[in-house]
Structure formats: structure tokens, C-alpha cells
XYZ file of C-alpha atoms in Angstrom:
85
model
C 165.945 15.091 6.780
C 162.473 13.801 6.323
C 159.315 13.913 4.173
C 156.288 16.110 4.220
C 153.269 13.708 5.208
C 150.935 16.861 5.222
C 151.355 20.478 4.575
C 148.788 23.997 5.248
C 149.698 27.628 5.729
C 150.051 26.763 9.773
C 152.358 24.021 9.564
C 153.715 20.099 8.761
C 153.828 16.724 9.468
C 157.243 15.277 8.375
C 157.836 11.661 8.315
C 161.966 10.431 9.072
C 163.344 6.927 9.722
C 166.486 9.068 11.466
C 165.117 8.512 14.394
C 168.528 9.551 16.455
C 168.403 12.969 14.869
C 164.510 13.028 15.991
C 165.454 12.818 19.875
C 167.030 16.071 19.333
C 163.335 17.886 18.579
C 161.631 17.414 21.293
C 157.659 19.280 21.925
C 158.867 22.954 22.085
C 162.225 23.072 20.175
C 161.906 26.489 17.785
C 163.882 25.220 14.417
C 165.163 28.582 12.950
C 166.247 27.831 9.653
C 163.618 25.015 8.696
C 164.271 23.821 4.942
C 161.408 22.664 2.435
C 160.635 21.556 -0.699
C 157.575 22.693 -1.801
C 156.942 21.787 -5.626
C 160.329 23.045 -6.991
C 161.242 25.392 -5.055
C 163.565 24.993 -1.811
C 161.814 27.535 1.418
C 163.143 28.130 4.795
C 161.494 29.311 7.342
C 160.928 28.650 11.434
C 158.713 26.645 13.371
C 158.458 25.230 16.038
C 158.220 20.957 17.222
C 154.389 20.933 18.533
C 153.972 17.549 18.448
C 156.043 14.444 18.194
C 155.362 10.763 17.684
C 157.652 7.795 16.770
C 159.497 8.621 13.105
C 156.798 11.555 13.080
C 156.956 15.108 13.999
C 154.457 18.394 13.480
C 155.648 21.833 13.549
C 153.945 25.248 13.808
C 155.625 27.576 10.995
C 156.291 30.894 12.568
C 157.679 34.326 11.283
C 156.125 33.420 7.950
C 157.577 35.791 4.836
C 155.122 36.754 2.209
C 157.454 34.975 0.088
C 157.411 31.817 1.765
C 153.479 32.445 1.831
C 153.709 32.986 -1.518
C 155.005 30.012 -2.193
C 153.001 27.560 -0.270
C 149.782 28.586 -0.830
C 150.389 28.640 -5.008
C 151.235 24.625 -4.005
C 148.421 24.184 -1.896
C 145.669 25.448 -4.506
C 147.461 23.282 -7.161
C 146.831 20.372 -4.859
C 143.626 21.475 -4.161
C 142.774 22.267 -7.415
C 143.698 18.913 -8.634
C 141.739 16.880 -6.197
C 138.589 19.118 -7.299
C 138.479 17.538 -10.687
């Protein structure tokens, strides 16, 4: 459990306060079934811990779908497009 901080076609930051379920992701644990909201819609894909810091934690996405693709990069040019007006 935990929110997106920052999201691209490579990967995400998450933010959690579960810190106790965060010591079991340490730097170089591959997360097979990784669940996310993006907009509406509910995504799963893997990735892999890369980084981790305090209630903070970046993953690689790997084995991307062209669904999942799909998906996020529709979100990311809303966001985009957004900020550009």
C-alpha cells in the first residue's frame, strides 16, 4: 500500500507510512504482480525495488504490456497536457 509520488513509462516513486511492510523490499526485490492506480483504471504489472529511502521506494517497471503502456502514457499526456496550459 502506498501512493504514487511520481510516475513515467520507466517507473515510480511510491510514498508509504507502512514502514514494516517496506523492510520487506529491499534494492533488488522483483515485485511480480505490482498494482496501480493510474487515473481510473487499476494496472498490474512488475518491477523491480531500485532504490529505497525511509517511507520511500522507486521501482523499475519491467515486462511492460502494451496495455499497461497504453494506459500510462494516455495519463501521462493528460498530466502533461494540463501543465502546458
Amino acid at each position: 500500500d502506498g501512493k504514487v509520488i511520481n510516475i513515467s513509462i520507466g517507473g515510480a516513486l511510491f510514498h508509504s507510512d507502512d514502514l514494516e511492510k517496506l523492510s520487506h523490499l529491499p534494492v533488488g526485490t522483483r515485485i511480480e504482480a505490482l498494482q496501480i492506480t493510474i487515473g481510473e483504471k487499476i494496472v498490474r504489472t512488475s518491477a523491480i525495488v531500485v532504490y529505497r529511502k525511509d517511507n520511500l521506494t522507486a521501482v523499475r517497471f519491467l515486462n511492460l504490456k502494451n496495455s499497461f503502456l497504453k494506459v500510462l502514457a494516455k495519463y501521462i499526456f493528460q498530466l502533461l497536457s494540463k501543465s502546458a496550459e
